[in-house]
Short mmCIF file of C-alpha atoms in Angstrom, two decimals:
data_model
loop_
_atom_site.label_atom_id
_atom_site.label_comp_id
_atom_site.label_asym_id
_atom_site.label_seq_id
_atom_site.Cartn_x
_atom_site.Cartn_y
_atom_site.Cartn_z
CA MET A 1 46.46 -5.81 12.33
CA GLN A 2 44.99 -9.38 10.43
CA MET A 3 41.50 -8.63 8.91
CA TRP A 4 38.51 -11.03 10.62
CA TRP A 5 37.62 -12.45 7.79
CA ARG A 6 40.84 -14.31 7.09
CA SER A 7 40.26 -16.50 9.34
CA LEU A 8 37.90 -17.85 7.40
CA VAL A 9 40.02 -18.24 4.28
CA PRO A 10 40.60 -22.04 3.72
CA ARG A 11 43.85 -23.25 4.72
CA ARG A 12 44.37 -24.94 1.58
CA PHE A 13 43.18 -22.74 -0.56
CA VAL A 14 46.13 -20.23 0.51
CA HIS A 15 49.34 -23.22 0.27
CA ARG A 16 48.15 -23.17 -3.29
CA CYS A 17 48.23 -19.34 -3.90
CA LYS A 18 52.71 -19.00 -3.89
CA ASN A 19 50.88 -14.82 -2.31
CA ILE A 20 48.74 -15.08 0.87
CA ARG A 21 47.72 -11.47 0.83
CA VAL A 22 46.78 -12.74 -2.78
CA ALA A 23 44.39 -15.94 -1.61
CA ASN A 24 42.90 -13.67 1.15
CA TYR A 25 41.66 -10.78 -0.85
CA LEU A 26 41.34 -13.72 -3.89
CA TRP A 27 38.63 -15.61 -1.15
CA PHE A 28 37.10 -12.10 0.15
CA PHE A 29 36.34 -10.83 -3.23
CA GLY A 30 35.07 -14.29 -4.01
CA VAL A 31 32.35 -14.67 -1.37
CA LEU A 32 31.28 -10.93 -2.09
CA LEU A 33 30.16 -12.57 -6.02
CA CYS A 34 28.86 -15.20 -4.31
CA LEU A 35 26.58 -13.42 -2.57
CA ARG A 36 25.82 -10.79 -5.18
CA PHE A 37 24.41 -13.23 -6.76
CA PHE A 38 22.98 -15.35 -4.48
CA VAL A 39 20.82 -13.90 -2.57
CA PRO A 40 18.62 -11.96 -4.68
CA HIS A 41 17.21 -15.51 -6.05
CA VAL A 42 17.01 -16.38 -1.90
CA LEU A 43 15.18 -13.78 -1.57
CA HIS A 44 13.56 -14.09 -4.95
CA ALA A 45 11.96 -17.56 -4.05
CA VAL A 46 11.19 -16.38 -0.62
CA PHE A 47 8.98 -13.56 -1.20
CA ILE A 48 7.82 -14.25 -4.89
CA GLY A 49 8.44 -18.02 -5.45
CA THR A 50 5.75 -19.35 -2.54
CA SER A 51 3.13 -16.99 -3.97
CA HIS A 52 1.98 -19.82 -6.72
CA PHE A 53 0.85 -17.86 -10.01
CA GLU A 54 0.00 -19.47 -13.08
CA THR A 55 0.89 -17.02 -16.31
CA ARG A 56 -1.99 -18.36 -17.80
CA GLN A 57 -4.35 -15.88 -15.87
CA LEU A 58 -2.63 -13.16 -16.88
CA ARG A 59 -3.73 -14.57 -20.78
CA SER A 60 -8.30 -13.38 -20.21
CA ALA A 61 -9.03 -11.29 -23.41
CA ARG A 62 -12.26 -10.26 -21.33
CA ASN A 63 -10.34 -8.91 -18.27
CA LEU A 64 -7.28 -7.34 -20.01
CA GLU A 65 -10.49 -5.42 -22.09
CA ASN A 66 -12.29 -4.34 -19.29
CA LEU A 67 -8.64 -3.33 -18.31
CA ARG A 68 -7.64 -0.57 -20.81
CA LEU A 69 -11.94 0.75 -20.90
CA ASP A 70 -11.46 0.95 -17.18
CA SER A 71 -8.17 2.88 -17.86
CA SER A 72 -9.02 4.48 -20.91
CA ARG A 73 -12.44 6.33 -18.36
CA ALA A 74 -9.82 7.39 -15.55
CA PHE A 75 -6.73 8.41 -17.73
CA ASN A 76 -9.03 10.58 -20.27
CA LYS A 77 -10.74 13.08 -18.87
CA SER A 78 -11.40 16.41 -20.38
CA ASP A 79 -10.53 19.64 -18.91
CA THR A 80 -14.13 20.14 -18.68
CA GLU A 81 -14.84 17.43 -15.99
CA LEU A 82 -11.59 17.81 -14.35
CA ALA A 83 -12.62 21.10 -13.34
CA HIS A 84 -16.02 20.45 -12.31
CA ALA A 85 -14.49 17.57 -10.19
CA ALA A 86 -11.79 20.29 -8.63
CA ALA A 87 -14.87 22.28 -7.48
CA ALA A 88 -17.24 19.60 -6.84
CA GLY A 89 -15.98 18.41 -3.17
CA VAL A 90 -15.13 15.40 -2.38
CA SER A 91 -16.63 11.90 -0.83
CA VAL A 92 -15.25 10.66 2.00
CA VAL A 93 -15.34 7.31 2.86
CA LEU A 94 -14.46 6.09 6.10
CA LEU A 95 -13.82 3.06 7.57
CA ASN A 96 -15.51 2.64 11.32
CA TRP A 97 -14.19 0.02 12.40
CA GLY A 98 -12.44 -0.13 16.42
CA ARG A 99 -13.20 4.07 17.79
CA PRO A 100 -16.86 4.62 17.16
CA GLU A 101 -17.35 7.70 19.82
CA LEU A 102 -14.28 9.20 18.55
CA VAL A 103 -15.90 8.53 15.21
CA LEU A 104 -20.04 9.71 17.16
CA HIS A 105 -18.43 12.65 18.55
CA THR A 106 -14.86 13.65 16.91
CA VAL A 107 -14.91 13.18 12.97
CA LEU A 108 -18.04 13.07 11.65
CA PRO A 109 -19.27 16.55 12.39
CA ALA A 110 -16.29 18.20 11.95
CA LEU A 111 -16.32 16.61 8.63
CA VAL A 112 -20.20 17.48 7.71
CA SER A 113 -19.76 21.42 8.71
CA PHE A 114 -16.64 21.20 5.51
CA LYS A 115 -17.59 23.25 2.86
CA ASN A 116 -15.48 20.87 0.64
CA VAL A 117 -16.84 17.42 1.52
CA ALA A 118 -20.28 16.90 -0.04
CA GLN A 119 -20.75 13.23 1.61
CA VAL A 120 -19.26 11.03 4.03
CA VAL A 121 -19.55 7.06 3.42
CA VAL A 122 -19.41 5.45 6.96
CA SER A 123 -18.73 1.27 6.44
CA HIS A 124 -19.27 -0.01 9.55
CA GLY A 125 -17.23 -3.48 9.82
CA ARG A 126 -18.31 -4.44 13.15
CA ARG A 127 -21.54 -4.96 14.97
CA ASP A 128 -20.09 -3.73 17.92
CA THR A 129 -19.08 -0.24 16.44
CA ALA A 130 -22.26 -0.09 14.39
CA TYR A 131 -24.31 1.51 16.63
CA ILE A 132 -23.49 5.28 15.86
CA SER A 133 -25.75 4.48 12.46
CA GLU A 134 -28.43 5.42 14.49
CA LEU A 135 -26.95 8.59 16.04
CA ALA A 136 -24.84 9.98 13.70
CA ILE A 137 -27.73 10.92 11.32
CA HIS A 138 -27.24 14.05 8.96
CA PRO A 139 -27.92 14.63 5.59
CA LYS A 140 -24.53 14.63 4.16
CA ILE A 141 -24.29 10.79 5.90
CA LEU A 142 -24.45 8.21 4.05
CA HIS A 143 -24.12 4.25 6.15
CA ARG A 144 -23.47 1.38 4.68
CA LEU A 145 -23.83 -1.64 7.39
CA ASP A 146 -21.13 -4.35 5.59
CA TYR A 147 -20.47 -6.05 8.61
CA LYS A 148 -23.52 -7.92 7.94
CA SER A 149 -23.00 -11.85 6.76
CA GLY A 150 -22.34 -12.28 3.54
CA GLY A 151 -21.93 -7.61 3.38
CA LEU A 152 -18.16 -6.29 2.20
CA ASN A 153 -15.80 -6.51 5.14
CA ALA A 154 -16.07 -10.80 4.89
CA MET A 155 -15.35 -10.75 1.54
CA LEU A 156 -12.90 -7.78 1.47
CA GLY A 157 -11.70 -7.16 4.69
CA VAL A 158 -10.52 -3.33 5.21
CA ALA A 159 -10.65 -2.85 0.95
CA SER A 160 -13.99 -2.72 1.36
CA ARG A 161 -13.56 1.08 1.07
CA PHE A 162 -12.30 0.60 -2.09
CA GLU A 163 -15.74 -1.53 -2.95
CA ALA A 164 -18.11 1.05 -0.86
CA ALA A 165 -16.62 3.95 -2.70
CA LEU A 166 -17.69 2.61 -6.20
CA LEU A 167 -21.33 1.91 -5.19
CA ASP A 168 -21.67 4.98 -2.86
CA ALA A 169 -20.09 8.34 -3.87
CA THR A 170 -21.11 10.40 -5.40
CA GLN A 171 -18.27 12.66 -5.92
CA PRO A 172 -15.61 12.21 -9.06
CA TRP A 173 -12.68 12.53 -6.25
CA VAL A 174 -12.76 10.49 -3.02
CA LEU A 175 -10.95 10.32 -0.01
CA ILE A 176 -10.59 7.65 1.92
CA MET A 177 -9.80 8.19 5.70
CA ASP A 178 -9.33 5.52 8.69
CA ASP A 179 -11.14 6.61 11.64
CA ASP A 180 -9.03 7.92 14.15
CA ILE A 181 -7.77 10.68 11.10
CA LEU A 182 -9.34 14.15 11.95
CA PRO A 183 -8.39 17.24 8.49
CA SER A 184 -8.70 20.33 8.53
CA GLU A 185 -10.80 21.90 5.83
CA GLU A 186 -7.76 22.94 4.44
CA GLY A 187 -5.97 20.25 4.32
CA ILE A 188 -8.69 18.88 1.98
CA ASP A 189 -8.23 22.07 -0.07
CA GLN A 190 -4.45 21.33 -0.50
CA LEU A 191 -5.29 18.05 -1.17
CA ILE A 192 -7.75 19.03 -4.08
CA THR A 193 -5.61 21.71 -5.02
CA ALA A 194 -2.31 18.63 -5.80
CA MET A 195 -5.18 16.36 -7.32
CA ALA A 196 -6.07 19.24 -9.81
CA GLN A 197 -2.37 19.97 -10.67
CA ASN A 198 -2.09 16.53 -11.90
CA PRO A 199 -5.60 14.31 -11.43
CA TYR A 200 -3.95 10.94 -13.02
CA ARG A 201 -1.68 9.76 -10.06
CA ILE A 202 -2.96 9.30 -5.78
CA VAL A 203 -2.03 11.55 -3.22
CA GLY A 204 -1.90 11.92 0.32
CA LYS A 205 -0.10 12.47 3.72
CA TRP A 206 1.73 9.37 4.27
CA GLY A 207 4.21 8.05 1.34
CA ARG A 208 6.14 4.64 1.28
CA THR A 209 8.92 4.28 -0.87
CA GLN A 210 10.67 0.73 -1.30
CA HIS A 211 14.53 1.77 -0.51
CA VAL A 212 15.37 -1.36 0.01
CA TRP A 213 14.29 -4.25 -2.26
CA PRO A 214 11.91 -6.41 -1.14
CA PHE A 215 11.80 -4.61 2.49
CA TYR A 216 8.54 -2.86 3.40
CA ASP A 217 9.78 0.27 4.46
CA THR A 218 8.10 2.47 7.58
CA VAL A 219 10.06 5.60 7.17
CA ASP A 220 7.42 7.74 5.43
CA VAL A 221 8.03 10.29 2.57
CA TYR A 222 7.05 13.36 0.78
CA GLY A 223 6.92 14.14 -2.65
CA ASP A 224 7.07 11.80 -4.92
CA CYS A 225 6.59 8.23 -4.00
CA ASP A 226 4.94 4.25 -4.65
CA VAL A 227 2.81 4.45 -1.87
CA VAL A 228 0.38 6.21 -0.37
CA LEU A 229 -1.42 4.77 2.85
CA THR A 230 -5.02 4.25 2.72
CA LYS A 231 -4.77 6.04 6.17
CA PHE A 232 -5.33 9.28 4.32
CA MET A 233 -5.25 8.88 0.95
CA MET A 234 -7.62 11.03 -2.29
CA LEU A 235 -8.06 9.17 -5.57
CA GLN A 236 -10.44 9.63 -8.63
CA ARG A 237 -13.44 7.35 -8.41
CA ASP A 238 -12.80 6.05 -11.48
CA ALA A 239 -9.25 4.85 -11.22
CA ILE A 240 -11.04 2.52 -8.06
CA GLU A 241 -12.39 -0.15 -10.52
CA LEU A 242 -8.32 -0.93 -11.34
CA PHE A 243 -8.52 -2.49 -8.25
CA PHE A 244 -10.50 -5.06 -8.59
CA ASP A 245 -9.50 -5.33 -12.66
CA TYR A 246 -6.09 -5.85 -11.50
CA ALA A 247 -7.08 -7.87 -8.39
CA ASP A 248 -8.56 -10.64 -10.34
CA ILE A 249 -5.61 -10.33 -13.86
CA LEU A 250 -3.33 -10.68 -11.08
CA GLY A 251 -4.56 -13.50 -9.02
CA LEU A 252 -5.46 -11.77 -6.46
CA ALA A 253 -9.19 -11.87 -5.54
CA ARG A 254 -8.84 -11.82 -1.66
CA GLY A 255 -5.01 -10.06 -1.27
CA LEU A 256 -1.99 -12.40 -0.75
CA PRO A 257 -2.82 -14.90 1.64
CA GLY A 258 -1.23 -15.19 5.03
CA SER A 259 -2.31 -12.93 7.20
CA ARG A 260 -5.57 -12.59 9.36
CA VAL A 261 -6.51 -9.86 7.59
CA VAL A 262 -8.45 -9.66 4.58
CA TRP A 263 -6.56 -7.53 2.10
CA ASN A 264 -3.67 -6.48 4.37
CA GLY A 265 -1.96 -4.77 2.42
CA GLU A 266 -5.36 -2.66 0.18
CA ASP A 267 -3.10 0.61 -0.12
CA VAL A 268 0.09 -1.25 -1.86
CA PHE A 269 -2.30 -2.77 -4.15
CA MET A 270 -4.14 0.07 -5.03
CA SER A 271 -0.79 2.78 -5.48
CA LEU A 272 1.28 0.46 -7.88
CA VAL A 273 -1.31 -1.32 -10.04
CA HIS A 274 -2.79 3.00 -9.88
CA ARG A 275 1.47 4.01 -10.91
CA ALA A 276 1.52 0.89 -13.50
CA ALA A 277 -2.31 2.11 -15.06
CA SER A 278 -1.53 5.42 -15.26
CA GLY A 279 2.65 6.02 -15.80
CA HIS A 280 2.66 8.69 -13.06
CA PRO A 281 4.09 8.45 -9.94
CA ASN A 282 1.82 8.92 -6.25
CA TYR A 283 2.04 12.02 -4.21
CA ALA A 284 2.43 12.73 -0.49
CA LEU A 285 2.44 16.21 0.80
CA PRO A 286 4.98 17.61 2.94
CA PRO A 287 3.09 18.55 6.41
CA SER A 288 3.97 21.86 6.00
CA ALA A 289 1.93 22.11 2.83
CA LEU A 290 -0.97 19.94 3.86
CA GLY A 291 -1.93 21.70 6.91
CA ASP A 292 -3.31 20.19 10.18
CA VAL A 293 -4.13 16.73 9.78
CA ALA A 294 -3.89 14.89 13.07
CA GLU A 295 -3.60 11.30 13.83
CA LEU A 296 -5.77 11.11 17.31
CA ALA A 297 -4.91 7.83 17.53
CA GLY A 298 -3.17 4.56 17.02
CA ALA A 299 -4.76 1.07 16.40
CA PRO A 300 -2.97 -1.42 18.87
CA GLY A 301 -0.96 -3.77 17.41
CA MET A 302 -1.98 -3.14 13.82
CA SER A 303 0.32 -0.30 12.10
CA ALA A 304 2.70 -1.51 10.02
CA ASP A 305 5.59 0.79 12.18
CA LEU A 306 7.62 -0.88 13.81
CA PRO A 307 9.00 0.82 17.00
CA LYS A 308 11.96 2.81 16.22
CA ASP A 309 14.24 1.85 19.27
CA TRP A 310 15.88 -0.69 21.69
CA ARG A 311 12.17 -1.38 23.14
CA ALA A 312 11.47 -3.04 19.72
CA LEU A 313 13.15 -5.93 21.09
CA VAL A 314 11.80 -6.18 23.81
CA PRO A 315 8.75 -9.41 23.17
CA SER A 316 5.53 -8.66 22.78
CA GLY A 317 2.07 -9.57 21.28
CA ALA A 318 2.26 -6.31 19.50
CA HIS A 319 5.54 -6.05 18.44
CA VAL A 320 4.94 -9.46 17.40
CA HIS A 321 2.03 -8.64 15.59
CA ALA A 322 3.54 -5.43 13.43
CA LEU A 323 6.72 -7.67 13.00
CA VAL A 324 4.24 -10.29 11.05
CA HIS A 325 2.38 -7.19 9.42
CA TRP A 326 5.67 -5.85 8.44
CA TRP A 327 6.96 -9.23 6.68
CA HIS A 328 3.05 -9.65 5.08
CA ARG A 329 3.25 -6.46 3.02
CA SER A 330 6.96 -6.70 2.34
CA ARG A 331 6.42 -9.97 0.56
CA PHE A 332 3.28 -7.88 -0.37
CA TRP A 333 4.65 -5.72 -2.29
CA ALA A 334 7.16 -8.05 -3.85
CA VAL A 335 4.58 -9.99 -5.45
CA VAL A 336 2.66 -7.16 -7.12
CA VAL A 337 5.90 -5.77 -8.39
CA ASP A 338 6.82 -9.43 -9.76
CA ARG A 339 3.20 -10.04 -11.35
CA LEU A 340 2.58 -6.38 -12.58
CA ARG A 341 6.26 -6.92 -14.46
CA ARG A 342 4.95 -9.65 -16.16
CA LEU A 343 1.79 -8.51 -16.72
CA ALA A 344 3.25 -4.79 -18.56
CA PRO A 345 3.97 -6.32 -22.17
CA MET A 346 0.33 -8.20 -22.41
CA VAL A 347 -0.72 -4.52 -22.07
CA ALA A 348 1.20 -2.98 -23.76
CA SER A 349 -0.12 -5.20 -26.98
CA ARG A 350 -3.45 -4.22 -25.94
CA ALA A 351 -2.68 -0.74 -26.18
#
């Protein structure tokens, strides 16, 4: 039975070879070699080449010095400081966006009852959901009205949670959460234990690793990983400074253009720059080790996780937005990796 690709072999090429079988195989392997060396260049042009960026943006001595100082402060802690951080409890930073009743009646009452939660910072990103700031009153809760004109939400979008942590978090370790996540006290204890074992990494529940470059992979991974999602992420407060240092140096002050959400992909960026600065892979705890961490609701059209069955092929607004979201995160991941690679020699020269 003839192979289907033989019909693609030019007849002139076959006639010039004495052996037709040799001609077929030479043509086939020639096409494979072209794909091997041509396709990566095309993908690089699509994902990275269109993100206009000048290498000279990396050469600000002041920015590189800030990066060096912040990295040193975050990743050179004494044993006493680390022991205090592990015992002090965490600051939780919660972005209240579209589920105010869930936050008011379920999430906040649980968090303030946990002994390992010392503080809850609620960043209100929308005026119509910020009414809970007048209802959820507790000594542990601090409300931030970041939706106001000129507030963090307008400048940073979903990355406003990182700036809110820098401005108001009182504890050395910060837990970033979405507004539909309900952890158990034991689950937070497990994160604290994982952080204590290696505080120079980000830990969380949902990990991501890029299995096929340059495409964003929506499959959950556990153990060492490249990215931890901000749905449930714990890291050092001091390490958050690196987010803004790298954003400035890499020319991504408002994230990667092309998304209707400012700083869409903030968890990809935070995780990748943290790994580059610390030299440690991030870590996602397996469900069996983390305990009960419930995802109470999904934000329609805002999840990067595409449906896994044939219904994903049926056109709908949610599916189209999910595809656009996935494409943006794929490009963002590729751009960040490329710029970090170009930055590495300059950072090393100042170490």
